[in-house]
Coordinates of C-alpha atoms and ligand atoms in Angstrom, one line a residue:
M1 CA -16.7 -17.0 -15.0
T2 CA -15.7 -13.9 -13.9
E3 CA -12.1 -13.2 -15.1
I4 CA -10.0 -11.3 -12.0
K5 CA -6.7 -8.9 -12.3
L6 CA -5.1 -9.2 -9.6
Y7 CA -1.4 -7.3 -9.8
N8 CA 1.2 -9.1 -8.3
T9 CA 4.0 -7.9 -6.5
K10 CA 6.8 -10.2 -7.6
T11 CA 6.8 -9.9 -11.1
R12 CA 5.1 -6.2 -11.1
K13 CA 2.6 -6.4 -13.3
K14 CA -1.4 -7.3 -13.3
E15 CA -2.2 -10.5 -14.2
V16 CA -5.4 -13.1 -14.6
F17 CA -6.0 -15.2 -11.7
T18 CA -5.5 -18.8 -12.1
P19 CA -5.9 -20.6 -9.1
L20 CA -3.8 -23.5 -8.6
D21 CA -6.7 -25.4 -7.9
A22 CA -10.5 -24.1 -8.9
K23 CA -11.8 -26.0 -5.8
D24 CA -9.6 -24.8 -3.6
V25 CA -8.3 -21.3 -3.9
R26 CA -5.7 -20.7 -0.7
M27 CA -4.9 -17.2 0.6
Y28 CA -2.6 -16.4 3.3
V29 CA -2.7 -13.2 4.6
C30 CA 0.1 -11.7 7.9
G31 CA -1.8 -11.2 11.0
P32 CA -1.3 -9.1 13.6
T33 CA 1.2 -9.4 16.1
V34 CA -0.7 -10.0 19.3
Y35 CA 0.9 -7.5 22.1
D36 CA -1.9 -4.3 22.2
R37 CA -5.0 -2.8 20.6
A38 CA -4.9 -2.9 16.4
H39 CA -4.5 0.8 15.2
I40 CA -6.4 2.0 12.1
G41 CA -3.4 1.4 9.4
N42 CA -3.8 -2.6 10.6
A43 CA -7.2 -2.7 9.9
R44 CA -6.2 -1.8 6.0
P45 CA -5.4 -5.3 5.2
V46 CA -7.6 -7.0 6.9
I47 CA -10.2 -5.1 4.7
V48 CA -8.8 -5.5 1.4
F49 CA -8.0 -9.1 2.0
D50 CA -11.8 -10.0 3.6
V51 CA -13.0 -8.0 0.5
L52 CA -10.8 -9.9 -2.3
Y53 CA -11.9 -13.2 -0.2
R54 CA -15.0 -11.8 -0.2
L55 CA -14.8 -11.4 -3.8
L56 CA -13.4 -15.0 -4.7
R57 CA -16.2 -16.5 -2.6
E58 CA -18.5 -14.9 -4.8
V59 CA -16.7 -16.5 -8.1
Y60 CA -15.4 -19.9 -7.4
G61 CA -17.7 -21.0 -4.7
A62 CA -17.3 -20.1 -0.8
D63 CA -16.5 -23.8 -0.2
H64 CA -14.0 -23.0 -2.8
V65 CA -12.4 -20.3 -0.9
R66 CA -9.6 -21.1 2.4
Y67 CA -8.3 -17.7 4.0
A68 CA -5.4 -17.9 6.8
R69 CA -4.6 -15.5 9.1
N70 CA -2.2 -16.2 11.5
F71 CA -1.5 -14.7 14.6
T72 CA 2.1 -14.1 15.3
D73 CA 2.3 -14.9 19.0
V74 CA 6.3 -15.0 19.8
D75 CA 7.6 -11.9 19.6
D76 CA 10.1 -9.9 21.3
K77 CA 7.5 -7.2 21.4
I78 CA 5.2 -9.1 23.1
N79 CA 7.9 -10.5 25.5
A80 CA 8.6 -6.8 26.4
T81 CA 5.2 -5.7 26.9
A82 CA 4.5 -8.6 29.4
A83 CA 8.1 -7.5 31.2
A84 CA 7.0 -4.5 32.1
R85 CA 3.8 -5.5 33.2
K86 CA 6.2 -7.6 35.5
A87 CA 8.3 -5.0 36.8
A88 CA 4.9 -2.9 36.8
G89 CA 4.1 -6.0 40.0
A90 CA 1.8 -8.1 37.9
A91 CA 1.3 -11.5 39.7
G92 CA 2.3 -14.0 37.5
T93 CA 5.0 -15.9 35.6
L94 CA 6.5 -13.8 32.1
E95 CA 5.3 -16.9 30.4
E96 CA 2.5 -16.5 31.9
L97 CA 1.8 -12.8 31.3
V98 CA 2.8 -13.5 27.9
Q99 CA -0.3 -16.1 27.2
E100 CA -2.5 -13.6 29.4
R101 CA -1.4 -10.6 26.5
T102 CA -1.5 -12.8 23.8
D103 CA -5.3 -13.2 24.8
E104 CA -6.7 -10.8 25.4
T105 CA -5.0 -9.2 22.6
I106 CA -6.3 -12.2 19.9
A107 CA -10.0 -11.2 21.8
W108 CA -9.8 -7.6 21.3
Y109 CA -8.4 -8.0 17.8
L110 CA -11.2 -10.2 16.4
E111 CA -13.7 -7.5 18.0
D112 CA -13.2 -5.1 16.5
M113 CA -11.9 -6.3 13.3
G114 CA -16.1 -7.7 13.3
A115 CA -17.5 -4.3 13.9
L116 CA -15.7 -3.3 10.8
G117 CA -17.5 -5.9 9.1
N118 CA -14.8 -8.5 8.0
L119 CA -15.8 -11.9 7.9
E120 CA -13.0 -14.4 10.4
P121 CA -11.2 -16.5 8.0
D122 CA -11.0 -20.3 7.9
H123 CA -8.0 -20.5 9.6
A124 CA -6.7 -18.9 12.1
P125 CA -3.7 -20.3 13.7
R126 CA -1.2 -19.1 16.6
A127 CA 2.4 -19.9 16.0
T128 CA 2.9 -20.8 19.3
E129 CA 0.6 -24.3 17.6
Y130 CA 3.1 -24.5 15.0
I131 CA 6.3 -24.3 16.3
Q132 CA 7.3 -28.4 16.0
E133 CA 7.2 -27.1 12.1
M134 CA 9.6 -24.7 12.4
V135 CA 11.7 -26.8 14.0
D136 CA 11.3 -29.0 11.1
M137 CA 11.5 -26.2 8.3
S138 CA 14.9 -24.8 9.9
A139 CA 16.5 -28.4 10.7
M140 CA 15.0 -29.2 7.3
L141 CA 17.2 -25.8 5.6
I142 CA 20.6 -26.7 7.7
E143 CA 20.2 -29.8 5.8
Q144 CA 20.0 -29.0 2.4
G145 CA 22.5 -26.1 3.1
H146 CA 20.6 -23.0 3.3
A147 CA 21.1 -22.4 6.9
Y148 CA 23.5 -22.7 10.0
A149 CA 23.4 -23.3 13.4
A150 CA 25.9 -20.8 15.4
E151 CA 25.6 -19.9 19.3
G152 CA 22.3 -21.2 20.1
H153 CA 21.0 -19.4 16.3
V154 CA 19.5 -21.1 13.5
L155 CA 20.7 -18.4 10.3
F156 CA 19.9 -18.5 6.6
D157 CA 22.3 -18.1 4.2
V158 CA 20.7 -15.3 2.3
T159 CA 23.9 -16.1 -0.2
S160 CA 22.6 -19.6 -0.4
Y161 CA 19.7 -18.8 -2.6
E162 CA 20.6 -16.6 -5.9
N163 CA 16.6 -14.9 -6.0
Y164 CA 17.3 -13.8 -2.6
G165 CA 15.8 -9.7 -3.0
S166 CA 13.7 -10.6 -6.5
L167 CA 10.1 -10.3 -4.5
S168 CA 11.2 -6.3 -3.0
G169 CA 13.4 -5.9 -6.6
R170 CA 16.7 -5.5 -4.1
S171 CA 20.0 -7.1 -4.7
V172 CA 22.7 -8.4 -1.6
D173 CA 25.2 -6.2 -2.6
D174 CA 22.7 -3.7 -2.4
M175 CA 21.2 -4.8 1.2
I176 CA 24.5 -5.8 2.5
A177 CA 26.1 -2.0 1.7
G178 CA 22.9 -0.2 3.3
A179 CA 22.7 -2.4 5.7
R180 CA 21.7 -0.6 9.5
V181 CA 21.4 -3.8 11.1
E182 CA 23.5 -4.6 13.8
V183 CA 26.2 -7.4 12.7
A184 CA 25.8 -9.9 15.1
P185 CA 29.1 -12.0 15.6
Y186 CA 27.3 -15.3 14.6
K187 CA 26.3 -14.1 11.4
R188 CA 27.9 -15.2 8.6
N189 CA 26.9 -12.6 6.0
P190 CA 24.9 -9.1 8.0
M191 CA 21.7 -10.3 5.7
D192 CA 21.6 -13.7 7.3
F193 CA 18.6 -13.8 9.5
V194 CA 17.0 -15.6 12.1
L195 CA 15.5 -19.1 11.8
W196 CA 16.1 -19.3 15.8
K197 CA 16.7 -18.2 18.6
P198 CA 17.8 -19.1 22.5
S199 CA 15.6 -17.9 25.5
D200 CA 16.4 -17.0 28.4
A201 CA 14.8 -19.1 31.3
E202 CA 12.1 -16.5 32.1
Q203 CA 11.7 -16.1 28.3
P204 CA 9.1 -18.6 26.2
G205 CA 10.8 -21.2 25.0
W206 CA 10.7 -24.8 23.8
D207 CA 13.3 -27.5 23.3
S208 CA 15.0 -27.6 20.2
P209 CA 18.5 -29.5 18.4
W210 CA 20.2 -26.1 18.9
G211 CA 18.7 -25.7 23.0
R212 CA 15.7 -24.2 24.4
G213 CA 14.4 -21.5 22.3
R214 CA 12.0 -19.3 19.9
P215 CA 11.4 -19.1 16.0
G216 CA 12.0 -16.2 14.2
W217 CA 9.4 -14.2 12.9
H218 CA 9.5 -14.8 9.2
I219 CA 9.6 -19.0 9.6
E220 CA 6.4 -18.5 11.5
C221 CA 4.5 -17.8 8.7
S222 CA 6.3 -20.3 5.7
A223 CA 5.3 -23.0 8.4
M224 CA 1.7 -22.5 8.9
A225 CA 0.8 -21.6 5.7
E226 CA 2.9 -25.2 4.4
K227 CA 1.2 -26.8 6.8
L228 CA -2.4 -25.5 5.8
F229 CA -2.2 -25.2 2.2
G230 CA 0.9 -27.4 1.2
K231 CA 4.0 -26.4 -0.9
R232 CA 2.0 -24.3 -3.7
F233 CA -0.7 -21.6 -2.8
D234 CA -2.3 -18.8 -4.3
I235 CA -2.1 -15.5 -3.0
H236 CA -0.3 -14.5 0.4
G237 CA -0.7 -10.8 1.3
G238 CA 0.0 -7.8 3.7
G239 CA 0.7 -4.3 4.3
L240 CA 3.5 -2.7 1.4
D241 CA 6.2 -2.7 5.0
L242 CA 6.6 -6.5 5.0
A243 CA 7.4 -6.8 1.1
F244 CA 10.7 -6.3 3.1
P245 CA 12.4 -8.0 4.8
H246 CA 9.0 -10.0 6.2
H247 CA 8.3 -11.7 2.6
E248 CA 11.3 -11.6 1.1
N249 CA 12.6 -14.2 4.1
E250 CA 9.3 -15.8 4.1
K251 CA 9.6 -16.6 0.2
A252 CA 13.7 -18.1 0.6
Q253 CA 13.0 -20.2 3.2
S254 CA 10.2 -22.0 1.5
C255 CA 11.7 -22.1 -2.1
A256 CA 15.2 -22.6 -1.0
C257 CA 15.0 -26.1 -0.8
G258 CA 11.9 -26.6 -3.7
S259 CA 11.8 -24.7 -6.5
E260 CA 10.9 -20.9 -7.7
E261 CA 7.6 -22.3 -8.4
D262 CA 7.0 -22.9 -4.8
F263 CA 5.1 -21.2 -2.1
A264 CA 2.5 -18.1 -2.9
Q265 CA 1.8 -17.6 -6.7
V266 CA 0.7 -13.9 -6.2
W267 CA 2.5 -11.2 -3.5
M268 CA -0.1 -8.6 -3.0
H269 CA 0.6 -5.8 -0.9
N270 CA -1.2 -2.5 0.4
E271 CA 0.2 0.6 0.5
M272 CA 0.0 2.3 4.4
L273 CA -2.5 4.4 5.7
Q274 CA -1.7 8.2 7.2
V275 CA -3.8 9.9 8.9
E276 CA -4.9 14.2 7.8
G277 CA -1.8 13.6 5.7
K278 CA 1.0 12.7 8.0
K279 CA 1.9 9.1 9.0
M280 CA 0.6 8.0 12.1
S281 CA 2.9 8.4 15.1
K282 CA 1.9 8.8 19.3
S283 CA 4.4 11.9 19.7
L284 CA 2.2 13.5 16.7
G285 CA -1.0 12.8 18.3
N286 CA -2.4 11.2 15.5
F287 CA -2.3 7.4 16.8
F288 CA -4.9 5.4 17.1
S289 CA -6.7 2.5 17.6
V290 CA -9.8 0.8 15.6
R291 CA -11.3 1.0 19.5
E292 CA -10.7 4.3 20.2
L293 CA -12.4 5.1 16.4
I294 CA -15.8 3.0 17.6
E295 CA -15.8 4.4 21.2
Q296 CA -15.7 7.6 19.4
G297 CA -18.5 7.1 17.9
Y298 CA -17.7 6.5 14.2
P299 CA -20.1 2.9 13.6
G300 CA -17.5 0.5 12.0
E301 CA -19.8 0.9 8.4
V302 CA -18.3 4.6 8.4
I303 CA -14.7 3.1 9.0
R304 CA -15.1 0.3 6.4
F305 CA -16.5 2.5 3.7
V306 CA -13.8 5.2 3.8
F307 CA -10.8 2.8 3.9
L308 CA -12.7 1.6 0.4
G309 CA -12.9 4.6 -1.1
T310 CA -9.3 4.3 -1.8
H311 CA -7.3 1.9 -4.1
Y312 CA -5.7 -0.7 -2.0
R313 CA -2.5 -0.2 -4.0
K314 CA -2.8 3.7 -3.0
P315 CA -1.4 5.6 0.3
M316 CA -4.8 6.6 1.8
D317 CA -5.2 9.4 4.1
W318 CA -8.1 8.6 7.2
T319 CA -9.8 12.5 7.3
E320 CA -12.4 13.5 9.6
K321 CA -13.9 14.5 6.1
K322 CA -13.8 11.6 4.0
A323 CA -15.5 10.3 7.9
K324 CA -18.5 13.0 7.1
E325 CA -18.8 11.9 3.5
A326 CA -19.0 7.8 4.3
E327 CA -21.6 8.8 6.6
A328 CA -24.2 10.2 4.8
T329 CA -23.3 8.4 2.2
L330 CA -24.8 4.7 4.0
R331 CA -27.3 6.8 5.8
K332 CA -29.1 7.7 2.5
A333 CA -29.1 3.9 2.1
A334 CA -30.6 3.0 4.7
Q335 CA -33.0 5.5 3.9
L336 CA -33.5 4.4 0.5
F337 CA -33.8 0.7 2.6
G338 CA -36.3 1.9 5.0
A339 CA -37.7 0.3 8.5
D340 CA -39.8 -2.5 6.2
T341 CA -37.3 -3.5 3.5
L342 CA -36.0 -7.0 6.6
S343 CA -39.0 -8.2 5.0
K344 CA -38.4 -7.3 1.6
P345 CA -37.3 -10.9 -0.2
W346 CA -34.1 -9.7 -1.5
C347 CA -32.9 -8.6 1.5
G348 CA -30.2 -10.5 3.5
S349 CA -29.9 -13.1 0.8
L350 CA -27.5 -13.5 -1.7
D351 CA -30.3 -14.7 -3.8
V352 CA -30.4 -11.9 -6.1
P353 CA -26.0 -11.3 -6.9
P354 CA -24.9 -8.2 -6.9
P355 CA -25.1 -6.3 -10.8
Q356 CA -22.3 -7.8 -12.9
E357 CA -20.6 -4.2 -13.7
F358 CA -20.3 -4.1 -10.4
V359 CA -18.6 -7.8 -9.8
E360 CA -15.9 -7.2 -12.5
A361 CA -15.3 -3.4 -11.0
L362 CA -13.7 -5.2 -8.2
A363 CA -12.5 -7.9 -10.0
S364 CA -10.0 -5.1 -11.7
D365 CA -7.4 -5.7 -8.9
L366 CA -9.7 -4.8 -6.5
N367 CA -11.2 -1.5 -7.9
T368 CA -13.1 -0.3 -4.8
S369 CA -12.8 3.1 -5.3
L370 CA -15.0 2.5 -8.7
A371 CA -17.0 0.3 -7.0
L372 CA -18.0 2.9 -4.5
T373 CA -18.9 5.0 -7.6
L374 CA -21.3 2.5 -8.9
I375 CA -22.6 1.9 -5.2
K376 CA -24.0 5.9 -5.3
R377 CA -25.1 5.7 -8.9
Y378 CA -27.7 2.8 -7.5
L379 CA -28.1 5.2 -4.6
K380 CA -29.5 7.4 -6.9
E381 CA -31.0 5.1 -9.3
E382 CA -33.1 4.1 -5.9
S383 CA -32.1 1.1 -6.9
E384 CA -32.5 -0.7 -3.7
S385 CA -31.7 -4.4 -5.3
K386 CA -29.0 -3.5 -6.9
L387 CA -27.3 -1.6 -4.2
A388 CA -28.0 -4.4 -1.5
S389 CA -26.8 -6.8 -3.2
S390 CA -23.6 -4.6 -4.1
L391 CA -22.7 -3.3 -0.5
K392 CA -23.5 -7.2 0.4
L393 CA -20.3 -7.8 -1.3
L394 CA -18.7 -5.3 0.0
G395 CA -18.8 -6.6 3.4
F396 CA -21.9 -4.5 4.4
E397 CA -25.6 -5.4 5.5
V398 CA -28.3 -4.0 4.8
G399 CA -29.4 -5.1 8.6
S400 CA -26.6 -3.7 10.2
L401 CA -27.0 -0.3 8.2
I402 CA -30.7 0.2 9.6
E403 CA -29.7 0.0 12.3
A404 CA -26.5 1.8 12.6
F405 CA -28.4 4.3 10.9
A406 CA -31.6 3.8 12.8
S407 CA -32.5 7.5 13.5
F408 CA -33.7 8.6 9.8
E409 CA -35.8 11.5 10.5
S410 CA -34.1 12.7 13.9
S411 CA -30.7 12.5 12.6
S412 CA -31.4 13.5 8.8
S413 CA -29.7 17.3 8.6
K414 CA -27.8 16.6 10.7
N415 CA -24.2 14.4 11.4
I416 CA -23.7 11.9 14.4
L417 CA -20.0 13.0 13.8
G418 CA -18.8 16.2 15.3
E419 CA -16.1 18.9 14.3
S420 CA -12.9 18.2 15.0
R421 CA -12.8 15.1 16.9
R422 CA -9.2 14.6 17.3
G423 CA -6.3 16.6 18.9
R424 CA -8.1 18.4 21.6
T425 CA -6.7 19.7 24.7
F426 CA -9.0 17.5 27.2
G427 CA -9.1 20.3 30.2
S428 CA -8.4 23.0 28.5
T429 CA -11.6 24.3 29.8
A430 CA -11.2 25.3 32.9
D431 CA -15.0 24.9 34.5
L432 CA -16.1 21.3 33.3
D433 CA -19.1 20.2 35.1
A434 CA -18.3 17.0 36.2
N435 CA -21.9 15.9 37.7
R436 CA -23.4 17.3 34.9
L437 CA -21.2 15.2 32.4
A438 CA -21.5 12.1 35.0
E439 CA -25.5 12.1 34.8
L440 CA -25.7 12.8 30.7
A441 CA -23.1 9.8 30.5
E442 CA -26.0 7.6 32.8
T443 CA -28.7 9.2 31.0
L444 CA -26.9 7.8 27.6
R445 CA -26.1 4.1 28.9
H446 CA -29.4 3.6 29.6
G447 CA -31.2 5.2 26.7
R448 CA -28.9 2.4 24.8
D449 CA -29.8 0.0 26.7
E450 CA -33.7 0.9 26.0
A451 CA -32.8 1.1 22.4
M452 CA -30.8 -2.3 22.0
R453 CA -34.0 -3.4 23.5
T454 CA -36.4 -1.6 21.1
K455 CA -34.6 -1.5 18.1
D456 CA -35.3 2.4 18.4
F457 CA -32.3 4.3 18.7
S458 CA -34.0 7.9 17.2
K459 CA -33.4 9.4 20.8
V460 CA -30.0 8.1 21.6
D461 CA -28.7 9.2 18.2
K462 CA -30.4 12.6 18.6
L463 CA -28.8 13.3 22.4
K464 CA -25.3 11.9 21.3
A465 CA -25.7 14.9 18.7
A466 CA -26.8 17.2 20.7
L467 CA -24.1 16.5 23.3
I468 CA -21.2 16.6 20.3
A469 CA -22.9 19.9 19.2
A470 CA -21.8 21.0 22.6
G471 CA -18.6 19.8 22.3
V472 CA -18.5 16.7 24.1
E473 CA -16.0 14.0 23.9
V474 CA -18.6 10.2 23.3
R475 CA -16.7 7.1 23.6
M476 CA -18.9 4.3 23.9
S477 CA -18.6 0.9 24.0
K478 CA -20.8 -2.1 25.2
E479 CA -19.4 -1.9 29.0
S480 CA -19.6 1.7 29.4
V481 CA -20.5 5.2 28.3
E482 CA -17.8 8.1 28.6
L483 CA -18.1 11.7 28.6
S484 CA -15.7 14.3 28.3
E485 CA -14.9 17.7 27.3
G486 CA -13.7 18.3 24.1
V487 CA -12.7 21.6 21.7
G488 CA -15.2 24.0 21.7
F489 CA -17.0 22.6 24.9
D490 CA -19.4 24.5 25.5
P491 CA -21.6 23.7 28.6
S492 CA -24.3 26.6 28.2
K493 CA -25.4 24.0 25.7
L494 CA -26.2 21.5 28.3
E495 CA -29.1 22.8 30.1
D496 CA -31.4 21.2 27.7
L497 CA -30.3 17.6 27.8
L498 CA -30.7 17.4 31.4
Ligands
AMP501 P1 2.0 -5.7 12.5 O1 1.4 -6.1 13.8 O2 2.7 -4.5 13.0 O3 2.7 -7.2 12.1 O4 0.9 -5.4 11.3 C1 -0.1 -6.2 11.3 C2 -0.2 -5.9 9.2 O5 -1.1 -4.4 9.6 C3 0.5 -6.3 8.7 O6 -0.1 -6.4 7.2 C4 0.7 -4.8 8.1 O7 1.8 -4.3 6.9 C5 -0.1 -3.5 8.5 N1 0.3 -2.4 8.6 C6 1.1 -1.9 9.9 N2 0.7 -0.5 9.6 C7 0.0 -0.3 8.5 C8 -0.6 1.1 7.9 N3 0.2 2.5 8.2 N4 -1.3 0.9 7.0 C9 -1.3 0.0 6.4 N5 -1.7 -1.4 6.9 C10 -0.4 -1.5 8.2
ZN502 ZN1 4.0 -13.3 7.4

């Protein structure tokens, strides 16, 4: 059996991974707070832990691995979004608007993450379905002297758990000294955190021994993980920004009443994603959702390939250049497979295992950048079977690759990704010919619908490439095709396309 090594945040070491039960390997990853579309940073933990899930399934067998990723559907940010919609005149109670928002955001999330080639986890618990477990856990923590009730709140007493701070490597005294948290009068200690808090009549709330209220964020994951996996399980993951306070607090809650051996054995954290060397932020204009990237014409496979190029424990930069390189490599792979690939015996099946060196690259703390180097080597050697099985383990299906890069002939010398797609100033070219763009959008939409039926995307790709070459911003979704003027928009180049 392949030996897997993983870096454990808890011990700050790369360790040989030994599951508690090789017949039931359990991994819990913190999922999104569902109030808005996922931005591309949110996709990083999803892709990283999807690759780990696939590796675990490869090594222990698909039926012996369980992956849980929750939806945080109780949160003040969700309440604030719903309140804003209500203030803007949306019909319904605040609770109904919260429900509407969380439902639609979950559907978007699954669609977007699916488009990036991620498997759906075995468990996708919604926090609202586990409120009783959260109440029970809070009550137990009070009973054991680790929490206290005050003014409708329940707070975890950080001084009651001696290892508080050990996961993120902080001491309680330092935390207090550096704390910028507002000190609520009902807290005994500024670092004490909320397990339960009161809701007003409008906010979502549930009955509890402390009055009508709702859980804090940290207790959600502790309660859901224990309910699904028991007191001890193997891996707990999430982005590095969650290590403190979220994971520190989850661990404290779950270990306080038991032992240090409880809860997750291995803690894993992905580093953060930046855009063109800068932190993503709305004010810099480099903040975009996964959906926006897809609608701009980036195939999900290209996005995934770019993500895998950087080791998960290193900060990752999303750049146009990387997207182009990824696109070129994947297009070459699709060309190598060729249209007859789907009839080849090894294709689409797991019968051909990936080369052992490839599995070992991933088993070495998910060395995806080495894995991509091997992919490029198999591509150069034109070893179709090695390439297909390796790509499959990374989450790329040969069939989808062929579909995404169907127009080998027409676009082989071009990229479907245009120049400088972001940071453009909309409407900066004064004479935007709206009618012409609307007509072309209609042609493109029609061509795309046709291609979905015939599986021949060559015409569509050609038109899309020509539009992009003319500086047109192309946004395609299932429902619509939108064209708008981008930087370098050259209306004269549209003449031939009409
Ligand atoms: P949230 O919905 O904010 O709780 O985030 C969901 C997941 O996305 C968490 O695992 C975060 O750590 C992760 N995440 C958020 N922003 C980034 C980023 N810029 N880079 C990588 N991971 C991120
Ligand atoms: Zn969590």
